[in-house]
Amino acid sequence: MQIGIVGLGNLGTAVANLIAANGHDVLGWEYQAPVVGEINASHANTRFLPGVALSPRLRATTALAEVFGQAEIVFVALPSAFLSATLAPARAWASASTLLVNLAKGIDRTTGLTSFQTLAQLFPAHRKVMLSGPSIANEFAAGLPTVVVIAGPSTSDLLLVARALDNEHFRVRFSDDTIGVELGGILKNAYVIGLGMFDGQRIESVNFRSVYLTLALEEMTRIGVSLGARPESFAYLAGMGDLLATSLSKDSHNRRLGVLLASGLAIDAIERQMGVLPEGYNTIQTILMVAEKLHVPAPLAKGLWDVIQGRRSAERFIYSFIRDFVD
């Protein structure tokens, strides 16, 4: 099977290499020519996935038309902010039979659309599948056991994607709740910022963290259900699983944002330091907009936003959240 990958960052390269190691020919697109050159010449991506030897069945290109012209399945692993601009030209090159698999997690601040909804708007006639769940790229790239969820309306499409991904250490589970599976991966980014604040304040209490994560999952579920998701999707891999994985990961950019907020830095200073604010920053704003319009309580998101805006200190947020946010 010929597979395409759009975006050879950390996650995209790890997925591409997984599929190539499973015996499929993979062609990946990347904007940065040095990354493309290194993958083709040395079977390595030291910028985004250092220390991992890449399969010779993975090739890279800077020509997006080449990927869409050859692939039966195209995995999209772009930062959500670049989704529309990058993929709009590809509508002219994609075969009608091409199956699209979305790995991007985010909400467009201008349109209000999720990444999967943006993909559906760009490619309305194409079959599409959503992939999400606890999938830290560095871990499954090293062969550590990983299970994710793929969601879509067609079981045959899900089986086709599973055929590309499944092996002894990486497995997929099926769902038909595409919005629920996607929102689990999006919404958790906001709440992980709070865990970073715990780190920044050197609060290691397991009790404290357990309460916070429970309340975060409850709030994620309320927001998701208000947007058409099924509540059970948040109790499984794409909700609770992804929330826990990102909360436990020291590599999470959203968690890093929380650490910097707890140190007293203002959001503009954090943006200068990080280069770009992580997805959770935009997600909180979307949560609050949805909460207001649909009359859904979202006190944790409101508290996090107050810290980001400098209206409340991280210390005050942490030590008051049980009193303020638990009924």
GROMACS .gro file of C-alpha atoms in nm:
model
  327
    1MET     CA    1   0.000   0.000   0.000
    2GLN     CA    2   0.130   0.348  -0.090
    3ILE     CA    3   0.094   0.590   0.203
    4GLY     CA    4   0.144   0.967   0.216
    5ILE     CA    5   0.221   1.185   0.518
    6VAL     CA    6   0.180   1.563   0.517
    7GLY     CA    7   0.404   1.709   0.785
    8LEU     CA    8   0.725   1.540   0.903
    9GLY     CA    9   0.749   1.692   1.248
   10ASN     CA   10   0.774   1.481   1.562
   11LEU     CA   11   0.440   1.301   1.531
   12GLY     CA   12   0.433   1.286   1.152
   13THR     CA   13   0.778   1.131   1.129
   14ALA     CA   14   0.700   0.877   1.400
   15VAL     CA   15   0.377   0.769   1.226
   16ALA     CA   16   0.547   0.761   0.887
   17ASN     CA   17   0.826   0.543   1.021
   18LEU     CA   18   0.579   0.313   1.196
   19ILE     CA   19   0.391   0.256   0.871
   20ALA     CA   20   0.711   0.209   0.671
   21ALA     CA   21   0.838  -0.044   0.924
   22ASN     CA   22   0.510  -0.230   0.876
   23GLY     CA   23   0.614  -0.290   0.515
   24HIS     CA   24   0.440  -0.006   0.328
   25ASP     CA   25   0.599   0.251   0.098
   26VAL     CA   26   0.565   0.596   0.255
   27LEU     CA   27   0.622   0.936   0.095
   28GLY     CA   28   0.622   1.227   0.336
   29TRP     CA   29   0.594   1.598   0.260
   30GLU     CA   30   0.781   1.856   0.464
   31TYR     CA   31   0.820   2.231   0.412
   32GLN     CA   32   1.176   2.239   0.546
   33ALA     CA   33   1.416   2.121   0.277
   34PRO     CA   34   1.701   2.027   0.520
   35VAL     CA   35   1.467   1.782   0.695
   36VAL     CA   36   1.373   1.628   0.359
   37GLY     CA   37   1.737   1.599   0.258
   38GLU     CA   38   1.842   1.432   0.582
   39ILE     CA   39   1.560   1.177   0.569
   40ASN     CA   40   1.647   1.078   0.213
   41ALA     CA   41   2.025   1.079   0.257
   42SER     CA   42   2.068   0.946   0.612
   43HIS     CA   43   1.734   0.788   0.710
   44ALA     CA   44   1.718   1.021   1.009
   45ASN     CA   45   1.529   1.330   1.127
   46THR     CA   46   1.754   1.472   1.396
   47ARG     CA   47   1.552   1.793   1.424
   48PHE     CA   48   1.214   1.638   1.508
   49LEU     CA   49   1.280   1.273   1.600
   50PRO     CA   50   1.643   1.243   1.713
   51GLY     CA   51   1.792   0.905   1.797
   52VAL     CA   52   1.552   0.706   1.578
   53ALA     CA   53   1.677   0.520   1.270
   54LEU     CA   54   1.417   0.563   0.995
   55SER     CA   55   1.306   0.290   0.758
   56PRO     CA   56   1.449   0.307   0.404
   57ARG     CA   57   1.088   0.265   0.286
   58LEU     CA   58   1.022   0.621   0.408
   59ARG     CA   59   1.110   0.888   0.154
   60ALA     CA   60   1.053   1.263   0.179
   61THR     CA   61   0.972   1.544  -0.064
   62THR     CA   62   0.898   1.915  -0.071
   63ALA     CA   63   0.646   1.861  -0.354
   64LEU     CA   64   0.299   1.820  -0.206
   65ALA     CA   65   0.155   1.724  -0.546
   66GLU     CA   66   0.382   1.418  -0.549
   67VAL     CA   67   0.235   1.291  -0.222
   68PHE     CA   68  -0.127   1.334  -0.327
   69GLY     CA   69  -0.057   1.198  -0.674
   70GLN     CA   70   0.065   0.862  -0.543
   71ALA     CA   71  -0.093   0.781  -0.207
   72GLU     CA   72  -0.398   0.565  -0.137
   73ILE     CA   73  -0.408   0.703   0.219
   74VAL     CA   74  -0.278   1.046   0.323
   75PHE     CA   75  -0.212   1.113   0.692
   76VAL     CA   76  -0.226   1.482   0.784
   77ALA     CA   77   0.013   1.571   1.068
   78LEU     CA   78   0.034   1.949   1.038
   79PRO     CA   79   0.005   2.208   1.315
   80SER     CA   80  -0.359   2.315   1.298
   81ALA     CA   81  -0.266   2.677   1.220
   82PHE     CA   82  -0.115   2.571   0.886
   83LEU     CA   83  -0.383   2.325   0.778
   84SER     CA   84  -0.584   2.540   0.537
   85ALA     CA   85  -0.295   2.724   0.373
   86THR     CA   86  -0.095   2.405   0.316
   87LEU     CA   87  -0.374   2.178   0.195
   88ALA     CA   88  -0.585   2.415  -0.015
   89PRO     CA   89  -0.371   2.359  -0.328
   90ALA     CA   90  -0.388   1.982  -0.278
   91ARG     CA   91  -0.756   1.975  -0.372
   92ALA     CA   92  -0.646   1.985  -0.735
   93TRP     CA   93  -0.413   1.687  -0.693
   94ALA     CA   94  -0.603   1.449  -0.466
   95SER     CA   95  -0.763   1.147  -0.629
   96ALA     CA   96  -1.133   1.099  -0.558
   97SER     CA   97  -1.048   0.767  -0.396
   98THR     CA   98  -0.782   0.907  -0.157
   99LEU     CA   99  -0.859   0.839   0.210
  100LEU     CA  100  -0.756   1.119   0.448
  101VAL     CA  101  -0.653   1.053   0.809
  102ASN     CA  102  -0.633   1.356   1.038
  103LEU     CA  103  -0.380   1.371   1.321
  104ALA     CA  104  -0.397   1.750   1.372
  105LYS     CA  105  -0.550   1.875   1.697
  106GLY     CA  106  -0.673   2.230   1.721
  107ILE     CA  107  -0.944   2.485   1.658
  108ASP     CA  108  -0.909   2.765   1.405
  109ARG     CA  109  -0.954   3.097   1.587
  110THR     CA  110  -1.091   3.267   1.278
  111THR     CA  111  -1.344   3.009   1.160
  112GLY     CA  112  -1.413   2.825   1.486
  113LEU     CA  113  -1.371   2.495   1.301
  114THR     CA  114  -1.180   2.201   1.444
  115SER     CA  115  -0.898   2.054   1.234
  116PHE     CA  116  -1.118   1.765   1.122
  117GLN     CA  117  -1.397   2.005   1.028
  118THR     CA  118  -1.145   2.218   0.835
  119LEU     CA  119  -1.030   1.906   0.650
  120ALA     CA  120  -1.393   1.821   0.570
  121GLN     CA  121  -1.448   2.172   0.435
  122LEU     CA  122  -1.139   2.147   0.214
  123PHE     CA  123  -1.219   1.794   0.091
  124PRO     CA  124  -1.597   1.755   0.120
  125ALA     CA  125  -1.623   1.454  -0.114
  126HIS     CA  126  -1.334   1.253   0.028
  127ARG     CA  127  -1.350   0.977   0.287
  128LYS     CA  128  -1.199   1.087   0.616
  129VAL     CA  129  -1.086   0.927   0.943
  130MET     CA  130  -0.989   1.093   1.273
  131LEU     CA  131  -0.699   0.954   1.481
  132SER     CA  132  -0.643   1.052   1.843
  133GLY     CA  133  -0.550   0.911   2.182
  134PRO     CA  134  -0.243   0.881   2.406
  135SER     CA  135   0.028   0.879   2.138
  136ILE     CA  136   0.350   1.045   2.250
  137ALA     CA  137   0.562   1.014   1.938
  138ASN     CA  138   0.900   0.956   2.104
  139GLU     CA  139   0.757   0.659   2.291
  140PHE     CA  140   0.595   0.460   2.012
  141ALA     CA  141   0.887   0.548   1.783
  142ALA     CA  142   1.102   0.358   2.035
  143GLY     CA  143   0.872   0.057   2.021
  144LEU     CA  144   0.685   0.116   2.346
  145PRO     CA  145   0.326  -0.017   2.357
  146THR     CA  146   0.065   0.233   2.232
  147VAL     CA  147  -0.310   0.213   2.167
  148VAL     CA  148  -0.506   0.489   1.990
  149VAL     CA  149  -0.857   0.544   1.855
  150ILE     CA  150  -0.953   0.595   1.491
  151ALA     CA  151  -1.303   0.725   1.420
  152GLY     CA  152  -1.513   0.744   1.107
  153PRO     CA  153  -1.845   0.635   0.958
  154SER     CA  154  -1.707   0.346   0.749
  155THR     CA  155  -1.577   0.026   0.910
  156SER     CA  156  -1.401  -0.067   0.587
  157ASP     CA  157  -1.207   0.261   0.596
  158LEU     CA  158  -1.114   0.204   0.960
  159LEU     CA  159  -0.991  -0.145   0.875
  160LEU     CA  160  -0.780  -0.004   0.592
  161VAL     CA  161  -0.615   0.247   0.826
  162ALA     CA  162  -0.566  -0.023   1.090
  163ARG     CA  163  -0.389  -0.238   0.831
  164ALA     CA  164  -0.134   0.040   0.783
  165LEU     CA  165  -0.079   0.107   1.155
  166ASP     CA  166  -0.123  -0.213   1.354
  167ASN     CA  167   0.175  -0.418   1.468
  168GLU     CA  168   0.298  -0.587   1.786
  169HIS     CA  169   0.341  -0.264   1.984
  170PHE     CA  170   0.097  -0.021   1.816
  171ARG     CA  171  -0.275  -0.098   1.801
  172VAL     CA  172  -0.590   0.094   1.709
  173ARG     CA  173  -0.946   0.079   1.839
  174PHE     CA  174  -1.253   0.187   1.641
  175SER     CA  175  -1.521   0.450   1.704
  176ASP     CA  176  -1.787   0.623   1.498
  177ASP     CA  177  -1.788   0.933   1.723
  178THR     CA  178  -1.551   1.150   1.518
  179ILE     CA  179  -1.632   1.473   1.701
  180GLY     CA  180  -1.590   1.309   2.042
  181VAL     CA  181  -1.258   1.148   1.952
  182GLU     CA  182  -1.129   1.475   1.809
  183LEU     CA  183  -1.250   1.695   2.095
  184GLY     CA  184  -1.084   1.469   2.353
  185GLY     CA  185  -0.750   1.539   2.190
  186ILE     CA  186  -0.820   1.911   2.156
  187LEU     CA  187  -0.975   1.998   2.492
  188LYS     CA  188  -0.715   1.824   2.706
  189ASN     CA  189  -0.453   2.072   2.581
  190ALA     CA  190  -0.623   2.350   2.777
  191TYR     CA  191  -0.645   2.166   3.107
  192VAL     CA  192  -0.289   2.036   3.098
  193ILE     CA  193  -0.180   2.400   3.143
  194GLY     CA  194  -0.312   2.370   3.500
  195LEU     CA  195  -0.087   2.072   3.567
  196GLY     CA  196   0.205   2.283   3.454
  197MET     CA  197   0.109   2.539   3.716
  198PHE     CA  198   0.130   2.264   3.979
  199ASP     CA  199   0.483   2.190   3.858
  200GLY     CA  200   0.578   2.556   3.863
  201GLN     CA  201   0.457   2.587   4.222
  202ARG     CA  202   0.634   2.260   4.317
  203ILE     CA  203   0.311   2.098   4.427
  204GLU     CA  204   0.360   1.721   4.404
  205SER     CA  205   0.051   1.609   4.596
  206VAL     CA  206  -0.109   1.309   4.425
  207ASN     CA  207  -0.441   1.391   4.594
  208PHE     CA  208  -0.435   1.744   4.453
  209ARG     CA  209  -0.349   1.631   4.102
  210SER     CA  210  -0.608   1.353   4.105
  211VAL     CA  211  -0.885   1.593   4.202
  212TYR     CA  212  -0.777   1.841   3.936
  213LEU     CA  213  -0.766   1.581   3.657
  214THR     CA  214  -1.105   1.442   3.760
  215LEU     CA  215  -1.262   1.788   3.746
  216ALA     CA  216  -1.087   1.860   3.416
  217LEU     CA  217  -1.225   1.542   3.259
  218GLU     CA  218  -1.573   1.627   3.390
  219GLU     CA  219  -1.552   1.975   3.234
  220MET     CA  220  -1.413   1.835   2.906
  221THR     CA  221  -1.707   1.597   2.888
  222ARG     CA  222  -1.963   1.873   2.948
  223ILE     CA  223  -1.813   2.087   2.672
  224GLY     CA  224  -1.783   1.793   2.433
  225VAL     CA  225  -2.139   1.677   2.483
  226SER     CA  226  -2.266   2.031   2.425
  227LEU     CA  227  -2.092   2.015   2.084
  228GLY     CA  228  -2.247   1.683   1.986
  229ALA     CA  229  -1.999   1.428   2.124
  230ARG     CA  230  -2.096   1.117   2.317
  231PRO     CA  231  -1.993   1.123   2.685
  232GLU     CA  232  -1.842   0.774   2.676
  233SER     CA  233  -1.579   0.891   2.428
  234PHE     CA  234  -1.424   1.103   2.703
  235ALA     CA  235  -1.400   0.809   2.941
  236TYR     CA  236  -1.184   0.615   2.695
  237LEU     CA  237  -0.851   0.659   2.516
  238ALA     CA  238  -0.924   0.980   2.323
  239GLY     CA  239  -1.044   1.158   2.638
  240MET     CA  240  -0.910   1.028   2.967
  241GLY     CA  241  -0.622   0.844   2.799
  242ASP     CA  242  -0.492   1.146   2.611
  243LEU     CA  243  -0.545   1.375   2.911
  244LEU     CA  244  -0.337   1.147   3.132
  245ALA     CA  245  -0.064   1.096   2.872
  246THR     CA  246  -0.019   1.468   2.813
  247SER     CA  247  -0.040   1.543   3.185
  248LEU     CA  248   0.234   1.290   3.261
  249SER     CA  249   0.461   1.393   2.974
  250LYS     CA  250   0.750   1.626   3.057
  251ASP     CA  251   0.768   1.716   2.685
  252SER     CA  252   0.421   1.877   2.670
  253HIS     CA  253   0.431   2.236   2.541
  254ASN     CA  254   0.097   2.309   2.711
  255ARG     CA  255   0.236   2.189   3.042
  256ARG     CA  256   0.541   2.410   2.985
  257LEU     CA  257   0.309   2.709   2.939
  258GLY     CA  258   0.163   2.640   3.283
  259VAL     CA  259   0.509   2.620   3.439
  260LEU     CA  260   0.601   2.959   3.294
  261LEU     CA  261   0.272   3.114   3.409
  262ALA     CA  262   0.339   2.987   3.761
  263SER     CA  263   0.679   3.158   3.753
  264GLY     CA  264   0.501   3.492   3.713
  265LEU     CA  265   0.578   3.557   3.346
  266ALA     CA  266   0.320   3.748   3.144
  267ILE     CA  267   0.174   3.579   2.837
  268ASP     CA  268   0.356   3.807   2.590
  269ALA     CA  269   0.690   3.725   2.754
  270ILE     CA  270   0.604   3.354   2.741
  271GLU     CA  271   0.524   3.381   2.371
  272ARG     CA  272   0.863   3.539   2.306
  273GLN     CA  273   1.033   3.263   2.502
  274MET     CA  274   0.842   2.971   2.347
  275GLY     CA  275   0.830   3.115   1.995
  276VAL     CA  276   0.465   3.021   1.951
  277LEU     CA  277   0.197   2.963   2.212
  278PRO     CA  278   0.076   2.600   2.227
  279GLU     CA  279  -0.268   2.481   2.116
  280GLY     CA  280  -0.410   2.497   2.468
  281TYR     CA  281  -0.395   2.877   2.468
  282ASN     CA  282  -0.641   2.904   2.178
  283THR     CA  283  -0.846   2.611   2.306
  284ILE     CA  284  -0.925   2.785   2.635
  285GLN     CA  285  -1.072   3.079   2.445
  286THR     CA  286  -1.288   2.846   2.239
  287ILE     CA  287  -1.406   2.662   2.551
  288LEU     CA  288  -1.513   2.988   2.711
  289MET     CA  289  -1.696   3.100   2.397
  290VAL     CA  290  -1.883   2.768   2.377
  291ALA     CA  291  -1.958   2.776   2.749
  292GLU     CA  292  -2.112   3.122   2.719
  293LYS     CA  293  -2.318   3.051   2.406
  294LEU     CA  294  -2.446   2.710   2.518
  295HIS     CA  295  -2.479   2.788   2.891
  296VAL     CA  296  -2.229   2.519   2.995
  297PRO     CA  297  -2.037   2.562   3.323
  298ALA     CA  298  -1.661   2.579   3.263
  299PRO     CA  299  -1.511   2.717   3.586
  300LEU     CA  300  -1.171   2.552   3.543
  301ALA     CA  301  -1.122   2.700   3.197
  302LYS     CA  302  -1.233   3.039   3.332
  303GLY     CA  303  -0.980   3.013   3.615
  304LEU     CA  304  -0.700   2.919   3.376
  305TRP     CA  305  -0.786   3.211   3.150
  306ASP     CA  306  -0.783   3.449   3.447
  307VAL     CA  307  -0.425   3.340   3.522
  308ILE     CA  308  -0.323   3.382   3.156
  309GLN     CA  309  -0.473   3.732   3.154
  310GLY     CA  310  -0.301   3.827   3.479
  311ARG     CA  311  -0.626   3.865   3.673
  312ARG     CA  312  -0.536   3.584   3.914
  313SER     CA  313  -0.205   3.437   4.024
  314ALA     CA  314  -0.126   3.073   3.957
  315GLU     CA  315  -0.089   3.019   4.332
  316ARG     CA  316  -0.436   3.157   4.399
  317PHE     CA  317  -0.586   2.945   4.121
  318ILE     CA  318  -0.429   2.627   4.259
  319TYR     CA  319  -0.520   2.676   4.623
  320SER     CA  320  -0.872   2.797   4.560
  321PHE     CA  321  -0.984   2.559   4.287
  322ILE     CA  322  -1.143   2.303   4.523
  323ARG     CA  323  -1.340   2.574   4.704
  324ASP     CA  324  -1.432   2.764   4.389
  325PHE     CA  325  -1.481   2.484   4.135
  326VAL     CA  326  -1.628   2.191   4.330
  327ASP     CA  327  -2.003   2.212   4.390
   0.00000   0.00000   0.00000
